[in-house]
Short mmCIF file of C-alpha atoms in Angstrom, two decimals:
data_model
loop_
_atom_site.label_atom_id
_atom_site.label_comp_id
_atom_site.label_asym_id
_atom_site.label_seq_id
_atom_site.Cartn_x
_atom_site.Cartn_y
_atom_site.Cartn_z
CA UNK A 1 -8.61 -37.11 -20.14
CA UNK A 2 -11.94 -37.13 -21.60
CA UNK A 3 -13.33 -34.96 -18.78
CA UNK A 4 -17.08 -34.63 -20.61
CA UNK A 5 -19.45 -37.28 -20.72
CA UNK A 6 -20.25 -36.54 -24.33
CA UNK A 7 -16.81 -36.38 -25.20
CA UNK A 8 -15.94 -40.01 -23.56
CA UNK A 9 -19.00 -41.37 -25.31
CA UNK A 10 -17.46 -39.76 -28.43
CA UNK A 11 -14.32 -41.72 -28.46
CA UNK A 12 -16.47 -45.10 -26.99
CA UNK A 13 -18.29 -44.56 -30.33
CA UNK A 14 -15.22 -44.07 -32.52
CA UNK A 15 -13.50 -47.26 -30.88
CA UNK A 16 -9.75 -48.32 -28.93
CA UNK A 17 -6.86 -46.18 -29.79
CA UNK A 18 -3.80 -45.33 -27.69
CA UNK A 19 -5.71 -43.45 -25.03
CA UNK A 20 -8.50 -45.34 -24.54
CA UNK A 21 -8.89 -48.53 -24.14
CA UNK A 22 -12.76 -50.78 -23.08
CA UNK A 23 -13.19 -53.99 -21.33
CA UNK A 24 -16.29 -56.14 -20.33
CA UNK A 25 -17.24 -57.38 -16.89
CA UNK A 26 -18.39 -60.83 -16.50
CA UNK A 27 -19.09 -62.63 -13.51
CA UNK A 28 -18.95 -66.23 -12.31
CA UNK A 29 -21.18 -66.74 -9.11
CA UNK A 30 -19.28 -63.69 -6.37
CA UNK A 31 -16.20 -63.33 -8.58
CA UNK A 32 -14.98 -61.26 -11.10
CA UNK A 33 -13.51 -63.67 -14.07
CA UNK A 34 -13.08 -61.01 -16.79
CA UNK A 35 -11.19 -59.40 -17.59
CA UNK A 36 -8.39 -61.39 -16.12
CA UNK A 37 -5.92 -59.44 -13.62
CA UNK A 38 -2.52 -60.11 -15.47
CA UNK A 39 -4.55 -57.85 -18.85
CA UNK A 40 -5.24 -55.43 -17.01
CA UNK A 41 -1.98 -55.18 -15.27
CA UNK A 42 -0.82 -54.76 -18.75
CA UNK A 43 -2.95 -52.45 -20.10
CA UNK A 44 -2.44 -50.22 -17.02
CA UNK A 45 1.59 -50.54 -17.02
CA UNK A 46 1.31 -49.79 -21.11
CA UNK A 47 -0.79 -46.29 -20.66
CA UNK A 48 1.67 -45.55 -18.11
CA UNK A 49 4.94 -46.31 -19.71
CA UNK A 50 3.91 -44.34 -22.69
CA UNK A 51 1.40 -41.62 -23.42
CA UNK A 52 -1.51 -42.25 -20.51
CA UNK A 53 -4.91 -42.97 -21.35
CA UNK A 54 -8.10 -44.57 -19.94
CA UNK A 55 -9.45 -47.78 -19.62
CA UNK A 56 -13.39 -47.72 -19.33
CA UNK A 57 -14.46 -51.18 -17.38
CA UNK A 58 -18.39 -51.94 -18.39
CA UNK A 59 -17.94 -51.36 -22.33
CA UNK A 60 -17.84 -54.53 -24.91
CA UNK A 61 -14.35 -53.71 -26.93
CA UNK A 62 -15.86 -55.29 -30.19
CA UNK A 63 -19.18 -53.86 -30.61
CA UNK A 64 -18.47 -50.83 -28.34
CA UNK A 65 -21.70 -51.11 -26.70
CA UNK A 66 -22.27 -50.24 -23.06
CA UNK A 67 -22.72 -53.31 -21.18
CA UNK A 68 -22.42 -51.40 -17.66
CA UNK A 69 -21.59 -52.94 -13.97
CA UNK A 70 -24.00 -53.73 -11.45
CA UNK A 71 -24.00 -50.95 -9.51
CA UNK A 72 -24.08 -53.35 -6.32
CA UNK A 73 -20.81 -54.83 -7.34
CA UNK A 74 -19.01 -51.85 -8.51
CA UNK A 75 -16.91 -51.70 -5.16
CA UNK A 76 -16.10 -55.11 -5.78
CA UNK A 77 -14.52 -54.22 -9.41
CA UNK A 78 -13.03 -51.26 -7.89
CA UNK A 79 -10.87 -53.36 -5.13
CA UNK A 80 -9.95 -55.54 -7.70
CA UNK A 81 -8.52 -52.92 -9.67
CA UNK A 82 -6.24 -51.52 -7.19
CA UNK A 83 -5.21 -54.86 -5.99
CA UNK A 84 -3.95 -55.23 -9.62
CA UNK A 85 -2.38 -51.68 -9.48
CA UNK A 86 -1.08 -52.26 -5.73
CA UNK A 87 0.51 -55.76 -6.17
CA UNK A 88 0.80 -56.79 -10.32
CA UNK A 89 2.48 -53.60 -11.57
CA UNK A 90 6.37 -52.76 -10.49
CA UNK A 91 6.48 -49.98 -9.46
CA UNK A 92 3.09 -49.67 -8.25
CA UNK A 93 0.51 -47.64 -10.03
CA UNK A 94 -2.48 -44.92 -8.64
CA UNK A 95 -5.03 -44.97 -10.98
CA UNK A 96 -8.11 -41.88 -11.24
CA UNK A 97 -10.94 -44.24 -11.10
CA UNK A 98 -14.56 -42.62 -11.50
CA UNK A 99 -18.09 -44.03 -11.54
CA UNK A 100 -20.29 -42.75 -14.58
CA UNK A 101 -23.84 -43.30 -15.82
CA UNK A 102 -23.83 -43.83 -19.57
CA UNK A 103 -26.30 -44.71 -21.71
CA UNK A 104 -26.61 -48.00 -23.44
CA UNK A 105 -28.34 -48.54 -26.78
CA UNK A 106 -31.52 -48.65 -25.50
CA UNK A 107 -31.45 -45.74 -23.66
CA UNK A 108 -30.80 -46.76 -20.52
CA UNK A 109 -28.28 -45.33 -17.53
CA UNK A 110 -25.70 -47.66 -17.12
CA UNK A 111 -23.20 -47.42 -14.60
CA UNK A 112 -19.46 -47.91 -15.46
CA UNK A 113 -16.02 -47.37 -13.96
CA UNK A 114 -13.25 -44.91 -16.20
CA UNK A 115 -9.83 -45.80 -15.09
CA UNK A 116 -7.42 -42.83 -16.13
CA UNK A 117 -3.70 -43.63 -16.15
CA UNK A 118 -1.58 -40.71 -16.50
CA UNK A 119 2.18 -41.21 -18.10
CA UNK A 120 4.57 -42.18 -15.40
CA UNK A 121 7.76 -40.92 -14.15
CA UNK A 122 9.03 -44.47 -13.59
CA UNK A 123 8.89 -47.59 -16.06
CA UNK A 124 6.31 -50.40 -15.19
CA UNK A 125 6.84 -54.27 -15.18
CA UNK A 126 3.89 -56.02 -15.59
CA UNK A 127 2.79 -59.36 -16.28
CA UNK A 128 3.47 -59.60 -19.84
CA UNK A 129 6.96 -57.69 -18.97
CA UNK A 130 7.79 -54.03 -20.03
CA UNK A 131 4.40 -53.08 -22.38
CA UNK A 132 3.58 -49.82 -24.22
CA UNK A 133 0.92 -48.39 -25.86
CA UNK A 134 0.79 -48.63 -30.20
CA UNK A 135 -2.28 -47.40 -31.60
CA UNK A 136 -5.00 -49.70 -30.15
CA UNK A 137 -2.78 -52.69 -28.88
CA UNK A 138 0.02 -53.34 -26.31
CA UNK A 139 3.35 -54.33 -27.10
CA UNK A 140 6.83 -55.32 -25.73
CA UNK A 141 8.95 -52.72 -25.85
CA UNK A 142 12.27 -53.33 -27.87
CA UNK A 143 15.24 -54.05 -25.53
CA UNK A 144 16.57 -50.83 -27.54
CA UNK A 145 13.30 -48.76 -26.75
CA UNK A 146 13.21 -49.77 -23.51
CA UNK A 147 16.81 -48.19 -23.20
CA UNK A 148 16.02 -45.41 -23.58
CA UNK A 149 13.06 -45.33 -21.77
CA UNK A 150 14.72 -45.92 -18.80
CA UNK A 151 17.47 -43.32 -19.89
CA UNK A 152 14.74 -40.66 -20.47
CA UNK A 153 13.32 -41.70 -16.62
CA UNK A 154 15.93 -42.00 -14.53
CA UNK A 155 18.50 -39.49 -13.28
CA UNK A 156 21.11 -41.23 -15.78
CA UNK A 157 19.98 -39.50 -18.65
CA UNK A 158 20.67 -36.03 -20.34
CA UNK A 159 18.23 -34.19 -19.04
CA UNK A 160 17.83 -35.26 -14.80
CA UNK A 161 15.58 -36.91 -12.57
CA UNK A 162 14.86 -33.74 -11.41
CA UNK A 163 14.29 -31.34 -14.36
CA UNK A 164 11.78 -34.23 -15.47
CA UNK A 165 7.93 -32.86 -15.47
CA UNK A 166 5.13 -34.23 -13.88
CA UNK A 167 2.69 -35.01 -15.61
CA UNK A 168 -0.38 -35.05 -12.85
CA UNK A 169 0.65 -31.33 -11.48
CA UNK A 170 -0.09 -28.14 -13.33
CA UNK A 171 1.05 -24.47 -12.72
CA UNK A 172 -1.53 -24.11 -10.44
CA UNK A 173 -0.20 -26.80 -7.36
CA UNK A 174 2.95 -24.66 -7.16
CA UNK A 175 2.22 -22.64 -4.27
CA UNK A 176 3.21 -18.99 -5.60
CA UNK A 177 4.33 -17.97 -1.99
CA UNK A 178 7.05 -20.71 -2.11
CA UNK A 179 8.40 -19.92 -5.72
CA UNK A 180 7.77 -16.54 -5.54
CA UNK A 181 10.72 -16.58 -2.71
CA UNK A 182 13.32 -17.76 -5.41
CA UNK A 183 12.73 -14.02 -7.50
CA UNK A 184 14.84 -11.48 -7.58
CA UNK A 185 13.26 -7.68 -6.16
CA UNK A 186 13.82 -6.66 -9.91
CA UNK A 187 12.78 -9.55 -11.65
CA UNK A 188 10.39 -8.81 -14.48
CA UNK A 189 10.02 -12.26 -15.46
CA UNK A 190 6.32 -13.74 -15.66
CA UNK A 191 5.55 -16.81 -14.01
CA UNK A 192 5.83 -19.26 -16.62
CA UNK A 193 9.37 -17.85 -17.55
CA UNK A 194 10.40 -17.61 -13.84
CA UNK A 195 9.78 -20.95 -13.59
CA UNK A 196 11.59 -22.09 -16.26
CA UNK A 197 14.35 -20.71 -15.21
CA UNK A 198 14.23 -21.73 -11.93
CA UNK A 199 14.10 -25.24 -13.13
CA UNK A 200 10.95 -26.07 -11.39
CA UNK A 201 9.09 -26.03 -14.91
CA UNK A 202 9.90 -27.53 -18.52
CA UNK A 203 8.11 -27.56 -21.78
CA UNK A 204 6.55 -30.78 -22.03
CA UNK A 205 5.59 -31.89 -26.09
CA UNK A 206 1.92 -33.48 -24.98
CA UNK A 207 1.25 -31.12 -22.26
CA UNK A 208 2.94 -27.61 -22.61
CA UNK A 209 4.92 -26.03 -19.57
CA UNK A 210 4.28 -28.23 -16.53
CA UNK A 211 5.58 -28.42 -13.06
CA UNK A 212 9.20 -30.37 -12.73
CA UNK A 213 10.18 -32.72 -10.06
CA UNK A 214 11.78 -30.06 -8.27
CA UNK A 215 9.25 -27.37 -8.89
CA UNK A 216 7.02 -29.79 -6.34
CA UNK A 217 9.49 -30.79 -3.63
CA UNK A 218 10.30 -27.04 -3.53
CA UNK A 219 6.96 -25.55 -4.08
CA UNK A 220 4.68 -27.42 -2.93
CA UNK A 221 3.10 -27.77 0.61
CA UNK A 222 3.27 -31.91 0.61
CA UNK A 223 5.32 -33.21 -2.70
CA UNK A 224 3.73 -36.26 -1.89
CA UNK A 225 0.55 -35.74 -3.62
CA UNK A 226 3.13 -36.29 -6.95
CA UNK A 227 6.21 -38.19 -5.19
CA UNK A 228 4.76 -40.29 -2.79
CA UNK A 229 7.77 -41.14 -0.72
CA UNK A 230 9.27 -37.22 -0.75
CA UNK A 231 9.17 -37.14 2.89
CA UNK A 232 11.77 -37.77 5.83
CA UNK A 233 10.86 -40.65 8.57
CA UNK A 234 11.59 -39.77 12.17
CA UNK A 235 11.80 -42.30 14.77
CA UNK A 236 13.10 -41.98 18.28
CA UNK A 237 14.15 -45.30 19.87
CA UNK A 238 14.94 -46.16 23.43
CA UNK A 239 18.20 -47.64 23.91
CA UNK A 240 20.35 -48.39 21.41
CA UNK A 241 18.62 -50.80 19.44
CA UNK A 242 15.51 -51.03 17.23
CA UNK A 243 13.05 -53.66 19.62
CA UNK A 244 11.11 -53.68 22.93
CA UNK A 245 13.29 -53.12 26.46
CA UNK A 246 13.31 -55.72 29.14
CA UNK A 247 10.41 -55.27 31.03
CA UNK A 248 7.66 -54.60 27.95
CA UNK A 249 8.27 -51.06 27.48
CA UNK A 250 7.64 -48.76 24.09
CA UNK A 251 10.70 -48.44 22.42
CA UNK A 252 9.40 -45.87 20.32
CA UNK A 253 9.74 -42.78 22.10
CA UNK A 254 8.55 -40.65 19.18
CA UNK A 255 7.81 -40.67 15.76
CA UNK A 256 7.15 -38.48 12.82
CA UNK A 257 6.60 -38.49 8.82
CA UNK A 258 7.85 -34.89 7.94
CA UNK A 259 6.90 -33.65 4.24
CA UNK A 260 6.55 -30.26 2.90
CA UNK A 261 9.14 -28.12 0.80
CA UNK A 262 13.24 -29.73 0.88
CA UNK A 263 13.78 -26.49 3.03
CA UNK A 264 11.03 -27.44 5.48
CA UNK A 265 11.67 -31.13 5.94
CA UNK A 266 15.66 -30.13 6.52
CA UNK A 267 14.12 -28.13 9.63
CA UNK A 268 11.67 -29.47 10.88
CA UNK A 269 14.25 -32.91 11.00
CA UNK A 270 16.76 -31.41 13.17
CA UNK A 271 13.90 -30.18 15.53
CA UNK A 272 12.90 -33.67 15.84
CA UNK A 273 16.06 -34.88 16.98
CA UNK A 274 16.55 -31.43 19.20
CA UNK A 275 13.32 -32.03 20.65
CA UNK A 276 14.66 -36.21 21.52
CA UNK A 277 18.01 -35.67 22.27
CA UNK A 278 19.65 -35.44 25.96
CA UNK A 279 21.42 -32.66 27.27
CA UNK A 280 23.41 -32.77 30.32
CA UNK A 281 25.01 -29.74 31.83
CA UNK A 282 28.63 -29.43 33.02
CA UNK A 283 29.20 -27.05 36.16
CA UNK A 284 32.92 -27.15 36.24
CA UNK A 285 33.31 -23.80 35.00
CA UNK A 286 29.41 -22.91 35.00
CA UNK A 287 26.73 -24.08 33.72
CA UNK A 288 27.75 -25.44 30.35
CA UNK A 289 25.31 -27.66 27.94
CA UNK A 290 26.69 -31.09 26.52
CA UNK A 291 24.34 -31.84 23.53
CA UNK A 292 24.12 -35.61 22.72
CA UNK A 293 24.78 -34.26 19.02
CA UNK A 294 26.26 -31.91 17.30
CA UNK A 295 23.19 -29.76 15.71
CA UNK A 296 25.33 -28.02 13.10
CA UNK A 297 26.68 -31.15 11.75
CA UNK A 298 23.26 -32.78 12.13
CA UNK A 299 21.88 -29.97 9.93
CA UNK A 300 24.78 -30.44 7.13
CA UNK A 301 24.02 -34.40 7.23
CA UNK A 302 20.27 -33.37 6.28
CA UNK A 303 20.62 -31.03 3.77
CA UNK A 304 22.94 -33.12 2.01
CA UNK A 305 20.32 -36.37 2.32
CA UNK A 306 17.52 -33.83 0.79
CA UNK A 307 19.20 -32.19 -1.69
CA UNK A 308 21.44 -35.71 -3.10
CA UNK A 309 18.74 -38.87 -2.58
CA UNK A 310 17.69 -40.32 -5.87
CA UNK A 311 14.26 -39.42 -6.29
CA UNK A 312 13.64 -41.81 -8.58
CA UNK A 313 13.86 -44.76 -7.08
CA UNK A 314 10.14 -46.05 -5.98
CA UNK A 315 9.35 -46.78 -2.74
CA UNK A 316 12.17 -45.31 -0.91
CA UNK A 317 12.50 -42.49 1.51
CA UNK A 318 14.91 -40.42 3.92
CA UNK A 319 14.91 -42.17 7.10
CA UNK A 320 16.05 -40.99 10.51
CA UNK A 321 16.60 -42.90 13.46
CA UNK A 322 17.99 -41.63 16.60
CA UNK A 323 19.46 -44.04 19.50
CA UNK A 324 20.51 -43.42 22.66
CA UNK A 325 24.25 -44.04 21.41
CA UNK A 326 23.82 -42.59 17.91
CA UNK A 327 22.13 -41.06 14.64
CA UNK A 328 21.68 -42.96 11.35
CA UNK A 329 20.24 -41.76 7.93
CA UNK A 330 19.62 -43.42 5.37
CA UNK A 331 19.39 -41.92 1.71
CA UNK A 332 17.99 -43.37 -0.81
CA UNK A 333 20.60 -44.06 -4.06
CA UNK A 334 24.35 -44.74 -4.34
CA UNK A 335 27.13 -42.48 -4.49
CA UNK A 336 27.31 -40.45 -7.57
CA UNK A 337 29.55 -40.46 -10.34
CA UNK A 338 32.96 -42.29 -9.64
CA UNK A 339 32.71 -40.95 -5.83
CA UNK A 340 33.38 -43.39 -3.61
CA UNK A 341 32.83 -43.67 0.52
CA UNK A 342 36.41 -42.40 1.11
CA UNK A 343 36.33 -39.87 -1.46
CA UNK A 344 33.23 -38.14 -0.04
CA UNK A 345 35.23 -35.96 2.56
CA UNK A 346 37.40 -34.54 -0.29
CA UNK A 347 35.11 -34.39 -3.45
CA UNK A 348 31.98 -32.63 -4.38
CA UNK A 349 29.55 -34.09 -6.96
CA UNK A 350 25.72 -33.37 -6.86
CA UNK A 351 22.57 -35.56 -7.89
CA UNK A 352 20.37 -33.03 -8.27
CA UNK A 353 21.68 -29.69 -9.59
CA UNK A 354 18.49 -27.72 -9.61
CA UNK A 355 17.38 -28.91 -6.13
CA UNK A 356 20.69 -27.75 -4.94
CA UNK A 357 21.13 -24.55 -6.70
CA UNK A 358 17.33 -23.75 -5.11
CA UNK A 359 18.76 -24.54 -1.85
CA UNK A 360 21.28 -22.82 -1.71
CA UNK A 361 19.09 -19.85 -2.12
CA UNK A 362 17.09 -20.60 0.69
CA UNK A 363 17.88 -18.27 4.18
CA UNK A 364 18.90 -20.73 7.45
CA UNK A 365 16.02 -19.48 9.93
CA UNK A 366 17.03 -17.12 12.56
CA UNK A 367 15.05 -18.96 14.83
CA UNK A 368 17.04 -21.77 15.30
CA UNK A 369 19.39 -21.23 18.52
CA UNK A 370 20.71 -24.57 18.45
CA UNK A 371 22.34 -24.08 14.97
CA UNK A 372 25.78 -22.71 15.38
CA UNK A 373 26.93 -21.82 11.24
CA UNK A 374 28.10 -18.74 9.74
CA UNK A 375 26.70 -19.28 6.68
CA UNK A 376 23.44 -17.50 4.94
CA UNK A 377 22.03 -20.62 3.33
CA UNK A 378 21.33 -24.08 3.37
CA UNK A 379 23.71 -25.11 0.65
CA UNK A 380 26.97 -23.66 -0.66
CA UNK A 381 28.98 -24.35 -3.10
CA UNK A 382 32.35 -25.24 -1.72
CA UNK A 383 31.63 -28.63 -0.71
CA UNK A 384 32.08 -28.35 2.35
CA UNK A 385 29.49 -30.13 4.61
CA UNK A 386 30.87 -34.00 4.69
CA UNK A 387 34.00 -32.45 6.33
CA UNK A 388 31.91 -30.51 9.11
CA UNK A 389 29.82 -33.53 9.70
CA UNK A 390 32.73 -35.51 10.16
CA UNK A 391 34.70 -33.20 12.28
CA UNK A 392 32.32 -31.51 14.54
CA UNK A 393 30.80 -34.74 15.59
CA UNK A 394 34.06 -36.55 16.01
CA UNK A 395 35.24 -33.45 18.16
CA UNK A 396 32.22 -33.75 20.33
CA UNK A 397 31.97 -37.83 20.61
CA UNK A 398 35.54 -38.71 20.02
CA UNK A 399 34.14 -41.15 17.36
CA UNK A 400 34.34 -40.15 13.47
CA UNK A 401 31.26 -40.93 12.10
CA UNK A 402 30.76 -43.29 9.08
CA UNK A 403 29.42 -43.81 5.44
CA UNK A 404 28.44 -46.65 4.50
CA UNK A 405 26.69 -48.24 1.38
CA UNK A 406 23.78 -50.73 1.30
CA UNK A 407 23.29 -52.96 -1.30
CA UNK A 408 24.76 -50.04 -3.82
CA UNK A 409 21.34 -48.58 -3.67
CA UNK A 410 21.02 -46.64 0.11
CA UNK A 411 23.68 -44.62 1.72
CA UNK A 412 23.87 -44.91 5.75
CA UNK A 413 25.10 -42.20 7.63
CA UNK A 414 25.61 -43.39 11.51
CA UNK A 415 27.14 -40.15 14.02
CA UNK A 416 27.64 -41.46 17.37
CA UNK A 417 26.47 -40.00 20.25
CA UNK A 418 28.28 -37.74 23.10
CA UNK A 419 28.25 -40.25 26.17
CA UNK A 420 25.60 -38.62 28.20
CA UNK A 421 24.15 -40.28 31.59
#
């Protein structure tokens, strides 16, 4: 927004509206005292819950004239502006910030910092509560606005969490090799319409076609650049609790952040635990493997965390821990619908409909031996995967695993392990 010099000193000259937005810097002794922290929490949560814009720190917002920054304090002005970002604005916000030279009225290079806001794909709690942007001033939103604010970004709403765009990513960041995999041998379809279709691009009214939330988990090499908890954490413990063994000894055996497409993360998640888990071997009738898991049930238990967590809740991420007596996963976001734990086994009901109809076009590797599944692709549609991860793990353990909700907001999914020595 207001990529040219000339153009941002075009606006500066034509003063605050909804995108744009100056403040002064003033300084008393080493410390920053204007503008206070709490205003520009809320003028950074207000760009953000509605439109975007920029907020240019150096500029005097009633005479518009460039006051600038020292340029030996401008890292100082800069930490202070993502500690407001980082710890007054719920969720958290990651502003652009860049240092320009513009001239003041006398001619001289001034150096100033542009803070660029895009809109958000969550709502923002700041200081001054829920703000938005109206011409050149912040408001409160309307208990009614803010309604449907909230409808229009959450998962609740009409159109879902993730068919919503997003607004930093263009065309461009979707990796053509990964959505070109989705197309038909005859399609005819150009890339914006393919897209569309696909669901992993929408017409956006500000901003034309633009990537969707799934268009980046599914085509994109690390959705995290957009989503910044899209990603699965692996940890491998020793023993059967999280803490350090008698004696002093890591209890982390291993431990891995896995991002990259849905499709990827599903895999490269059960390698993780392939590559931790025991294995004994049985010589009673030969030589016979006794897996501490059951892989195919592991792989169902995966798929269904990727393709159902709530993506829209901040802050929150897949999380995998394996113990030497058993597996738990945690999802992010409660049951959907009116499904409850005990229903899950015998109902089907989906979060995310175009995540799942894209996975369910994506090919199981061939590669993986320790998969044992007849089917073709990751997801199908007869719901059956919470009845293989029940049963195939409770044939090889003897224990059923279980569900479990916490806190209505994170769903636990604990497999226990085959007893191995």
């Amino acid at each position: 927004m207001f990529d040219s010099l000339k153009e941002l000193m075009d606006k500066i000259r034509l003063g605050e509206d909804s995108f744009l937005e100056f403040k002064e810097v003033r300084f008393t002794g080493e410390k920053i005292s204007a503008p206070h922290r709490d205003s520009m929490a809320d003028e950074f949560a207000a760009f953000s819950n509605a439109r975007g814009g920029v907020l240019v720190l150096g500029v005097d917002d009633a005479t518009r004239e460039i006051l600038g920054i020292p340029v030996a304090r401008l890292d100082a002005v800069e930490r202070v502006v993502f500690e407001v970002c980082a710890q007054r604005i719920d969720p958290p916000l990651a502003p652009v910030i860049e240092r320009l030279w513009l001239p003041s009225v006398m001619g001289e290079e001034l150096a100033v910092l542009k803070i660029e806001l895009q809109r958000s794909l969550f709502v923002h709690r700041s200081p001054g509560g829920y703000m938005h942007r109206i011409g050149s001033s912040n408001r409160i939103m309307h208990p009614d606005y803010l309604a449907r604010l909230f409808q229009q970004r959450s998962q609740a709403r009409i159109i879902w969490f993730d068919e919503q765009v997003v607004p930093k990513a263009t065309l461009d960041d979707l990796s053509s090799q990964l959505w070109q995999r989705f197309a038909s041998t005859q399609t005819t379809n150009s890339r914006e319409s393919l897209l569309s279709k696909l669901g992993m691009a929408r017409n956006d009214n500000d901003s034309g076609l633009l990537p969707t939330v799934t268009g980046v988990l599914m085509a994109t090499q690390d959705p995290r650049k957009w989503l910044p908890n899209a990603y699965t954490q692996a940890v491998s413990y020793k023993g059967s609790k999280i803490g350090p063994e008698v004696g002093g000894s890591t209890y982390q055996l291993d431990a891995m952040d896995i991002s990259g497409p849905l499709d990827t993360q599903v895999i490269e998640a059960c390698r993780f635990i392939v590559r931790n888990m025991k294995v004994a071997a049985s010589k009673e009738h030969g030589r016979v493997d006794q897996p501490q898991f059951d892989m195919t049930a592991i792989f169902e238990a995966i798929v269904n965390a990727v393709a159902h967590r709530d993506y829209s809740i901040h802050g929150s991420k897949i999380r995998l821990r394996v113990f030497e007596d058993r597996l738990e996963l945690y999802s992010p976001g409660a049951i959907t619908n009116t499904m409850t734990v005990e229903s899950l086994p015998y109902r089907q009901s989906t979060r995310n409909e175009a995540i799942s109809s894209l996975l369910a076009r994506c090919p199981v590797p061939t590669d993986t031996l320790w998969l044992t599944t007849d089917r073709a692709t990751m997801m199908d549609k007869r719901g059956e995967g919470v009845r293989i991860i029940l049963d195939n793990s409770q044939r090889l353990s003897g224990r059923t695993p279980e569900y479990r909700l916490i806190d209505e907001t994170e769903l636990l999914l604990t497999i226990y392990s085959e007893a191995i020595s």
